[in-house]
CSV table of C-alpha atoms and ligand atoms in Angstrom, one decimal:
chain,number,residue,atom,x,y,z
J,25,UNK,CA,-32.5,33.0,16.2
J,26,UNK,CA,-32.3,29.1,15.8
J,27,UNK,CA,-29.1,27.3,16.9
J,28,UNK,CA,-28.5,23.9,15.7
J,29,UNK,CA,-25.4,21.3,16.3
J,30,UNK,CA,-25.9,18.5,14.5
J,31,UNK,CA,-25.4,19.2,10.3
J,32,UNK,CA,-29.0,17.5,9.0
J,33,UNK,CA,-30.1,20.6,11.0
J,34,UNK,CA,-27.8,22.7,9.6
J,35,UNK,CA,-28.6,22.0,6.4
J,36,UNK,CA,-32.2,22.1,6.6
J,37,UNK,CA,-32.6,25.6,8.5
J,38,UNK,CA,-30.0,26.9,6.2
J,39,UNK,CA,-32.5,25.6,3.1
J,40,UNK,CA,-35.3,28.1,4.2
J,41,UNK,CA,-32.6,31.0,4.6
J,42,UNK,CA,-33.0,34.5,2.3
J,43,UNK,CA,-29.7,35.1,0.7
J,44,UNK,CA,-27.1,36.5,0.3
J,45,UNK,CA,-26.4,34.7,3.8
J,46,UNK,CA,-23.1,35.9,5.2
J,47,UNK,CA,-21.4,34.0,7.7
J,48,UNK,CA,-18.3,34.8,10.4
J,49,UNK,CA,-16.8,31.9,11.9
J,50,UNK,CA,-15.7,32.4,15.6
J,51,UNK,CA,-14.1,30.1,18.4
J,52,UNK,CA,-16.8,31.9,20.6
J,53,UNK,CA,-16.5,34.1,23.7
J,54,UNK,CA,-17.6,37.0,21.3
J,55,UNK,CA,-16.5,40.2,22.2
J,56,UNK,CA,-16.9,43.3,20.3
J,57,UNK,CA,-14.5,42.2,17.5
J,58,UNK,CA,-16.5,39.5,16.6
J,59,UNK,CA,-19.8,41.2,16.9
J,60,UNK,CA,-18.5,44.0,14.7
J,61,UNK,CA,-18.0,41.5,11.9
J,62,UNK,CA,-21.5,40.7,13.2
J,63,UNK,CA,-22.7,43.9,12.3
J,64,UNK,CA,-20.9,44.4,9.0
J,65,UNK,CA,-22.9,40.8,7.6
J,66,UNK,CA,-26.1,42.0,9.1
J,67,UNK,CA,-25.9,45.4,7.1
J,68,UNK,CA,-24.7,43.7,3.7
J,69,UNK,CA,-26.3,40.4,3.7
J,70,UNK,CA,-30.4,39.3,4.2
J,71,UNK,CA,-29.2,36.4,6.3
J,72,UNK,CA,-26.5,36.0,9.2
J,73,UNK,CA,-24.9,32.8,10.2
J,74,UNK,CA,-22.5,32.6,13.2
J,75,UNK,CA,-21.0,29.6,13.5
J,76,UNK,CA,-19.2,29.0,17.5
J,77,UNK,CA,-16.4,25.9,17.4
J,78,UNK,CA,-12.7,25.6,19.1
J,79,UNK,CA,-11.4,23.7,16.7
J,80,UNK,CA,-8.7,21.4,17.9
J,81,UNK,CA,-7.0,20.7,14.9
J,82,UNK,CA,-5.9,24.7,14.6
J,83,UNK,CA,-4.3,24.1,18.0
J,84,UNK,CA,-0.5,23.0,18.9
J,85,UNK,CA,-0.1,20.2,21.6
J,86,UNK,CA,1.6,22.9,24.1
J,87,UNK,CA,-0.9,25.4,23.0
J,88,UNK,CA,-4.2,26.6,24.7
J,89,UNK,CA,-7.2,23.9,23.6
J,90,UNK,CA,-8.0,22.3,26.8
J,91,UNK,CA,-8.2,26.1,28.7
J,92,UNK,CA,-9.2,28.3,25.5
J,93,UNK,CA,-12.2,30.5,27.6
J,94,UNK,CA,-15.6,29.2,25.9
J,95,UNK,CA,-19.4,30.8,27.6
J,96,UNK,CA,-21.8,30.0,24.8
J,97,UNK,CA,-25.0,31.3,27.1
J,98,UNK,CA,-23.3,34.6,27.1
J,99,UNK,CA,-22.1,34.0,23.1
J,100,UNK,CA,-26.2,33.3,22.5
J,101,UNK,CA,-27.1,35.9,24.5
J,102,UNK,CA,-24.9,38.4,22.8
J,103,UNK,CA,-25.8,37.1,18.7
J,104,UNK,CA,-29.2,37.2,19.8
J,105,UNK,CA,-29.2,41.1,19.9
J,106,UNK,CA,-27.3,41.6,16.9
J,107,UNK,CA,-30.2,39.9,14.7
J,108,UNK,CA,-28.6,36.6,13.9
J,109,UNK,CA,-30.4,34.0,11.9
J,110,UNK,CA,-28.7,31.2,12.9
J,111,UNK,CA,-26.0,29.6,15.3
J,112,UNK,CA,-24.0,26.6,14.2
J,113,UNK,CA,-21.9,25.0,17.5
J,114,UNK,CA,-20.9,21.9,16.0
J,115,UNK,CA,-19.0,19.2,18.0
J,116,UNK,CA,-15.5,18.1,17.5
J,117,UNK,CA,-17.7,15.0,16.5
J,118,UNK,CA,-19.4,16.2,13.8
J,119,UNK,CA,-16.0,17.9,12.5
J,120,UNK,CA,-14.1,15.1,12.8
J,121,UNK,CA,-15.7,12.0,13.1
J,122,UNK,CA,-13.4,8.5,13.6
J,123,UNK,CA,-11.7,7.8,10.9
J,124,UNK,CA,-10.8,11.4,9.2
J,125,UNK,CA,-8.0,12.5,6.7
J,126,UNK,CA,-8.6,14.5,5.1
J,127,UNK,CA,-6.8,17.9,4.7
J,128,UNK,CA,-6.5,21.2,2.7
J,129,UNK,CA,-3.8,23.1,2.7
J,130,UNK,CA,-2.4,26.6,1.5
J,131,UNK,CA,1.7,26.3,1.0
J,132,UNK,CA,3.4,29.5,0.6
J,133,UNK,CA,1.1,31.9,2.3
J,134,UNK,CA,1.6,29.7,5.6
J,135,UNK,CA,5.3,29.1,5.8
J,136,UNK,CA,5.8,32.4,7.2
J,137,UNK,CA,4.7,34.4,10.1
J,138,UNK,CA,2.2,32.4,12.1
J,139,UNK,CA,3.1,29.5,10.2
J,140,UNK,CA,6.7,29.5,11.0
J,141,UNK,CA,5.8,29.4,14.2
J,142,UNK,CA,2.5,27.3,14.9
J,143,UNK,CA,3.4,24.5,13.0
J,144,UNK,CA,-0.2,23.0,11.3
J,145,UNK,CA,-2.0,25.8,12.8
J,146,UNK,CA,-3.2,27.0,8.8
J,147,UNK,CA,-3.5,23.7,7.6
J,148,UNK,CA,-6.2,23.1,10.9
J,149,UNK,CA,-7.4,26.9,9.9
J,150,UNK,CA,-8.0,26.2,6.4
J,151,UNK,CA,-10.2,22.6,6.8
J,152,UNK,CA,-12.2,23.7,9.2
J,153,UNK,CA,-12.9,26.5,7.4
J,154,UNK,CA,-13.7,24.7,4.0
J,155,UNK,CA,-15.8,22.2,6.0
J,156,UNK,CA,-17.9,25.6,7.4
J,157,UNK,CA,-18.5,27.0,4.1
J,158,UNK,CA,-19.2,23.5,2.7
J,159,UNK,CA,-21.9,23.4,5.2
J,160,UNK,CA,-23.0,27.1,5.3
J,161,UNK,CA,-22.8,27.9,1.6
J,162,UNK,CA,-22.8,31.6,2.5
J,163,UNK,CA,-22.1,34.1,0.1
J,164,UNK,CA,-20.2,36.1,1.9
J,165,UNK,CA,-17.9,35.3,4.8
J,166,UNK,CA,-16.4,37.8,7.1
J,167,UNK,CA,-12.4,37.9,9.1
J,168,UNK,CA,-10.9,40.6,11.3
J,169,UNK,CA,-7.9,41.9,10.3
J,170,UNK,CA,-6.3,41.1,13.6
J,171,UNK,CA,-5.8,37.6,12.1
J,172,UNK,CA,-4.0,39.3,9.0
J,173,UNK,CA,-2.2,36.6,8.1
J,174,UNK,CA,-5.0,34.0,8.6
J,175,UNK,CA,-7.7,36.4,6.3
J,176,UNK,CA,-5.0,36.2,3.4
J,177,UNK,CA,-4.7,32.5,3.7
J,178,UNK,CA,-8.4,32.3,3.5
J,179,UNK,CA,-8.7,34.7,0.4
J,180,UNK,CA,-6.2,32.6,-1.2
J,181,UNK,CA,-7.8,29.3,-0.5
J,182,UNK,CA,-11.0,30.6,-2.0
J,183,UNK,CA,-9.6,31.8,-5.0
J,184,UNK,CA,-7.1,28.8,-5.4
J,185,UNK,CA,-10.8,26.2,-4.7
J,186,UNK,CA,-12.9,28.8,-6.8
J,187,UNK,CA,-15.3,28.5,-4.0
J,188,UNK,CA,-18.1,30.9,-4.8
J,189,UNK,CA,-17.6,33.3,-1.5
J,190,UNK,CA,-16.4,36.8,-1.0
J,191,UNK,CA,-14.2,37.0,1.6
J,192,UNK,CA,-14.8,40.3,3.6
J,193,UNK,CA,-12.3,41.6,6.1
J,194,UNK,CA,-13.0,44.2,9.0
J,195,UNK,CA,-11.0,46.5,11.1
J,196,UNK,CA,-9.2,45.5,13.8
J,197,UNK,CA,-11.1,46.2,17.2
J,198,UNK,CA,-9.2,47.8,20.1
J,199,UNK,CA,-9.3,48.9,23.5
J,200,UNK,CA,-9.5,52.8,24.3
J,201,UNK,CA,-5.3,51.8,25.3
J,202,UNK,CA,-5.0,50.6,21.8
J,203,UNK,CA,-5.1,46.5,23.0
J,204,UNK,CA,-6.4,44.7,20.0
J,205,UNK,CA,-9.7,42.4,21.7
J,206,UNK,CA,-8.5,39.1,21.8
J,207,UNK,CA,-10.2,35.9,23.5
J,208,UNK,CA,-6.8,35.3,25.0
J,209,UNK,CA,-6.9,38.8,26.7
J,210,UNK,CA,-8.8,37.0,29.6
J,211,UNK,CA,-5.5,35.3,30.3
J,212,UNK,CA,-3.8,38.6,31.2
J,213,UNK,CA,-3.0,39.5,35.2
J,214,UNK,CA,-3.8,43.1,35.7
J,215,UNK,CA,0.4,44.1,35.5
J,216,UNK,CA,0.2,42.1,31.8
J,217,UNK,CA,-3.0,43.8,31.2
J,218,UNK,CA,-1.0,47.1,31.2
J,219,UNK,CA,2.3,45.4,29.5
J,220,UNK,CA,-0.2,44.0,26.8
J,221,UNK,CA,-0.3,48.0,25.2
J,222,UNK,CA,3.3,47.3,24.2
J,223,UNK,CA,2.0,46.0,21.0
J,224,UNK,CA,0.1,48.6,20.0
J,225,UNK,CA,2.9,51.1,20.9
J,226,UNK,CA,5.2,49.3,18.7
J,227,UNK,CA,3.2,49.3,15.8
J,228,UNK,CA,1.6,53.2,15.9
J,229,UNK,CA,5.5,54.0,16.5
J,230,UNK,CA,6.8,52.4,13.2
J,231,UNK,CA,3.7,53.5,11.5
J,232,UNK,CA,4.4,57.2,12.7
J,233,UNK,CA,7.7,56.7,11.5
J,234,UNK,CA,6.2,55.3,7.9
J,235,UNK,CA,3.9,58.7,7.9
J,236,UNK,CA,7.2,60.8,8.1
J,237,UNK,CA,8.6,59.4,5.6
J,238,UNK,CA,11.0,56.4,6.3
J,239,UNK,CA,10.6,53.6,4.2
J,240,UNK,CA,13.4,51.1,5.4
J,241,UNK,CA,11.8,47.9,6.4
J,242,UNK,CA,14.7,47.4,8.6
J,243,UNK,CA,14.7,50.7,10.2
J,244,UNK,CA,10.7,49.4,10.4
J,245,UNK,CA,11.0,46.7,12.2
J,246,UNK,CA,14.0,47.8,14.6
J,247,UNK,CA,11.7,50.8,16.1
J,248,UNK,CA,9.3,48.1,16.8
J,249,UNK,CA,11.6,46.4,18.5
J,250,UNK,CA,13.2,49.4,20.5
J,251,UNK,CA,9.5,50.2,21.8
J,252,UNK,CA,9.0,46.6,22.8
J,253,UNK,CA,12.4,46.6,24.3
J,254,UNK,CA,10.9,48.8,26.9
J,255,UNK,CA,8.6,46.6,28.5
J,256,UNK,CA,10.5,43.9,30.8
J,257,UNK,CA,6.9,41.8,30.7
J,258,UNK,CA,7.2,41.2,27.0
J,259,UNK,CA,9.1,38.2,24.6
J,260,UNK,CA,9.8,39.0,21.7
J,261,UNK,CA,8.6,36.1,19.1
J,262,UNK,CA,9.1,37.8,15.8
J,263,UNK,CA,8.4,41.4,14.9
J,264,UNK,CA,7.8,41.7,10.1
J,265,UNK,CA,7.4,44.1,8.1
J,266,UNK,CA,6.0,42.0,5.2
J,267,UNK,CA,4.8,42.8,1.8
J,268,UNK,CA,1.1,42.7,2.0
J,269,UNK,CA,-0.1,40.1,-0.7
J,270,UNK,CA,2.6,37.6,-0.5
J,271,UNK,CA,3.5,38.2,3.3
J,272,UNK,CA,7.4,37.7,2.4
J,273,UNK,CA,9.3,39.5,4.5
J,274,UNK,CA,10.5,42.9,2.8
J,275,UNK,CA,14.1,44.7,2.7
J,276,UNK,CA,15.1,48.2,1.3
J,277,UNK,CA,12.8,50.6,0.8
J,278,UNK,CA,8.9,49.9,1.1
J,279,UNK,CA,5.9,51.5,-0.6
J,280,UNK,CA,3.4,49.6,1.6
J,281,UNK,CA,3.7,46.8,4.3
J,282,UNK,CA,1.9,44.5,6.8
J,283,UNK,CA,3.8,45.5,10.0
J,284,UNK,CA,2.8,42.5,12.1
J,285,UNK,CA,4.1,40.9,15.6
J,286,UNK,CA,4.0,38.2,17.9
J,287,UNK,CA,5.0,38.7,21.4
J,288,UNK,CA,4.6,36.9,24.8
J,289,UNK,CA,3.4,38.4,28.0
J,290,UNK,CA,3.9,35.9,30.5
J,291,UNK,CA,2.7,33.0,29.3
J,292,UNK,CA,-0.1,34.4,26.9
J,293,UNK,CA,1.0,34.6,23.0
J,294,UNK,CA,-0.6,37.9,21.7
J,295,UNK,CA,-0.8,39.2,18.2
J,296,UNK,CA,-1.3,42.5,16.4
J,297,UNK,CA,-0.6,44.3,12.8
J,298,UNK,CA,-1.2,47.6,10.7
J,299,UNK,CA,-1.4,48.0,7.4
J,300,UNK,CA,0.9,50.9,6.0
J,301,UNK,CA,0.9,52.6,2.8
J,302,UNK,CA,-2.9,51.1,1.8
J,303,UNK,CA,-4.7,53.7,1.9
J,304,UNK,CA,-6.9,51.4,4.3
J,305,UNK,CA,-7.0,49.6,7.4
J,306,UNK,CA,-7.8,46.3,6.5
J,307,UNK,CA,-6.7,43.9,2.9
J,308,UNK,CA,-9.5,44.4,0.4
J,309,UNK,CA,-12.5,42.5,0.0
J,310,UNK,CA,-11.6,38.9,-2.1
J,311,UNK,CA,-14.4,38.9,-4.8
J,312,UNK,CA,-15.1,35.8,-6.7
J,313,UNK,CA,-15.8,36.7,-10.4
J,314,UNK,CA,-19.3,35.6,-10.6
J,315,UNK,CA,-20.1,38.2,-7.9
J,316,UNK,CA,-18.4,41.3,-9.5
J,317,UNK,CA,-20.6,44.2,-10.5
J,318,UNK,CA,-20.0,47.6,-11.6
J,319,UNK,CA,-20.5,48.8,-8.4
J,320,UNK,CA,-18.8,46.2,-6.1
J,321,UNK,CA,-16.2,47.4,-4.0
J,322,UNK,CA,-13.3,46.0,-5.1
I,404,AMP,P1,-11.7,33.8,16.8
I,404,AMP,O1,-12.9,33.6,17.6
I,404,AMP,O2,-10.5,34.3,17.6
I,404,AMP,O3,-11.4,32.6,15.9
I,404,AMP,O4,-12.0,35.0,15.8
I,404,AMP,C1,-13.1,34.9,14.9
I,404,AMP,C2,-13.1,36.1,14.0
I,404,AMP,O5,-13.1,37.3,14.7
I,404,AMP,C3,-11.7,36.0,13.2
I,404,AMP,O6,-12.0,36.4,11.8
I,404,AMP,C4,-10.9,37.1,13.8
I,404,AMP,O7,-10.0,37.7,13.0
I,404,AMP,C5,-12.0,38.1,14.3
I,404,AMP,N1,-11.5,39.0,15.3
I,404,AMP,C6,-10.9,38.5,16.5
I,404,AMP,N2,-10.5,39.6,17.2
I,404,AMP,C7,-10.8,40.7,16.5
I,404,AMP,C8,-10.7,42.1,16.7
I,404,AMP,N3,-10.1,42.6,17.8
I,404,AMP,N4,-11.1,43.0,15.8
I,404,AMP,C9,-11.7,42.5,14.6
I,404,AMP,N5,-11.9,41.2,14.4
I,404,AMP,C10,-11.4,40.3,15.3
């Protein structure tokens, strides 16, 4: 496994790479989330690129930069058993070097949700991302569907840039309590810890509901909110049930939704969704037309 920083490196061990070369982009200290996107490029791809960066720019000033949990021995140490080619940690300086202005930017997708709330988080989500696949050039690229919202954005960005990537998305990992895995877990005092399953009884609730038949995306949303009522730890940010592609909130009945929340316990701003009336866990693959085949997934 080589790991390089600086982007003449890069570029020259990615040059003797087999492909397809698939790539997952992380903010590092992996945990089995990660690694199972890990897994799914080592199994459909002859190369695997991981590349490990906080990027500042996808951070709010009163948001977690300066104290986001970072151990890249461990994160090398980890990639290192899962077969990975190659390890990109690139510095903020390579990023953004003096001088920068340059943005891209997806508009609809990232007014709601997320967006409404983490104002220039997408828009820091969706350059560093370009500049990683401008540097990569994988041919596939993989996102959990715990960052729904975010794996949409990116689908859309490489279909709006006709950027010649398919854009892979894997199932949510969770705890045996249900707790999606989560960097920002670490944060969590034991009591939170336990409060932190509120999330995951919300959404199993409404989905139960959904699998019995009701399709109000009010009644939706309010048992999600009932369950979360429950647990004095949690706030409440906002609790959607969202049409899947466009992620505009829905209202009436529903044939399928993205039931997605954010909610703070204590101090630590955790996220979680399911995916009703797909069929599937996760949104499907984004395909760029030069890659389909008869028998791509699609
Ligand atoms: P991050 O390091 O938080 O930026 O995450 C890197 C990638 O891992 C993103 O595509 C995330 O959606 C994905 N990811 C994070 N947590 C999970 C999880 N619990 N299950 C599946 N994928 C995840």
């Amino acid at each position: 496994m080589r790991v390089v920083t600086t982007l003449p490196e890069l570029r020259r061990v990615r040059r003797g790479l087999p492909e397809p070369v698939g790539f997952v982009p992380t903010m590092g200290y992996l945990h089995q989330g990660h690694l199972s996107l890990v897994r799914m490029a080592r199994r459909e791809c002859a190369s695997v690129v991981v590349s490990i960066f906080v990027n500042p720019t996808q951070f709010g000033p009163n948001e977690d930069y300066t104290q986001y949990p970072r151990d890249l021995p461990r994160d090398l140490a980890l990639l290192e058993k899962e077969g990975v080619d190659l390890v990109w940690t690139p510095t903020p300086e390579v990023m953004y070097p003096q001088g920068f202005q340059t943005w891209v930017t997806v508009e609809k997708l990232t007014q709601v949700l997320e967006g409404a709330h983490r104002p220039g988080h997408f828009r820091g989500v969706t350059t560093v991302v370009t500049k990683l696949f401008n540097a990569v050039q994988p041919q596939r690229a993989y996102f959990g569907q715990k960052d729904a919202q975010q794996a949409r954005v990116i689908q859309q960005m490489t279909r709006d840039l006709n950027l010649p990537i398919a854009i892979i998305v894997g199932p949510t990992v969770r705890e045996p309590d249900g707790l999606a895995l989560s960097s920002r877990n670490t944060y969590l005092n034991p009591q939170e810890r336990r409060a932190a399953t509120v999330l995951y009884r919300a959404l199993s609730a409404a989905r139960r509901a959904f699998e019995q038949g009701e399709r109000d995306a009010e009644t939706l949303r309010r048992i999600m909110l009932e369950v979360l009522a429950q647990e004095s730890l949690a706030r409440v940010q906002y609790v959607s049930c969202a049409d899947p592609e466009t992620l505009e909130e829905l209202h009436g009945p529903v044939e399928k939704a993205l039931l997605s929340m954010a909610v703070f316990i204590g101090k630590t701003r955790l996220i979680d969704n399911m995916l009703v009336g797909m069929g599937r866990e996760t949104f499907p693959p984004y395909i760029p037309e030069e890659q389909w085949t008869v028998d791509s997934e699609q």
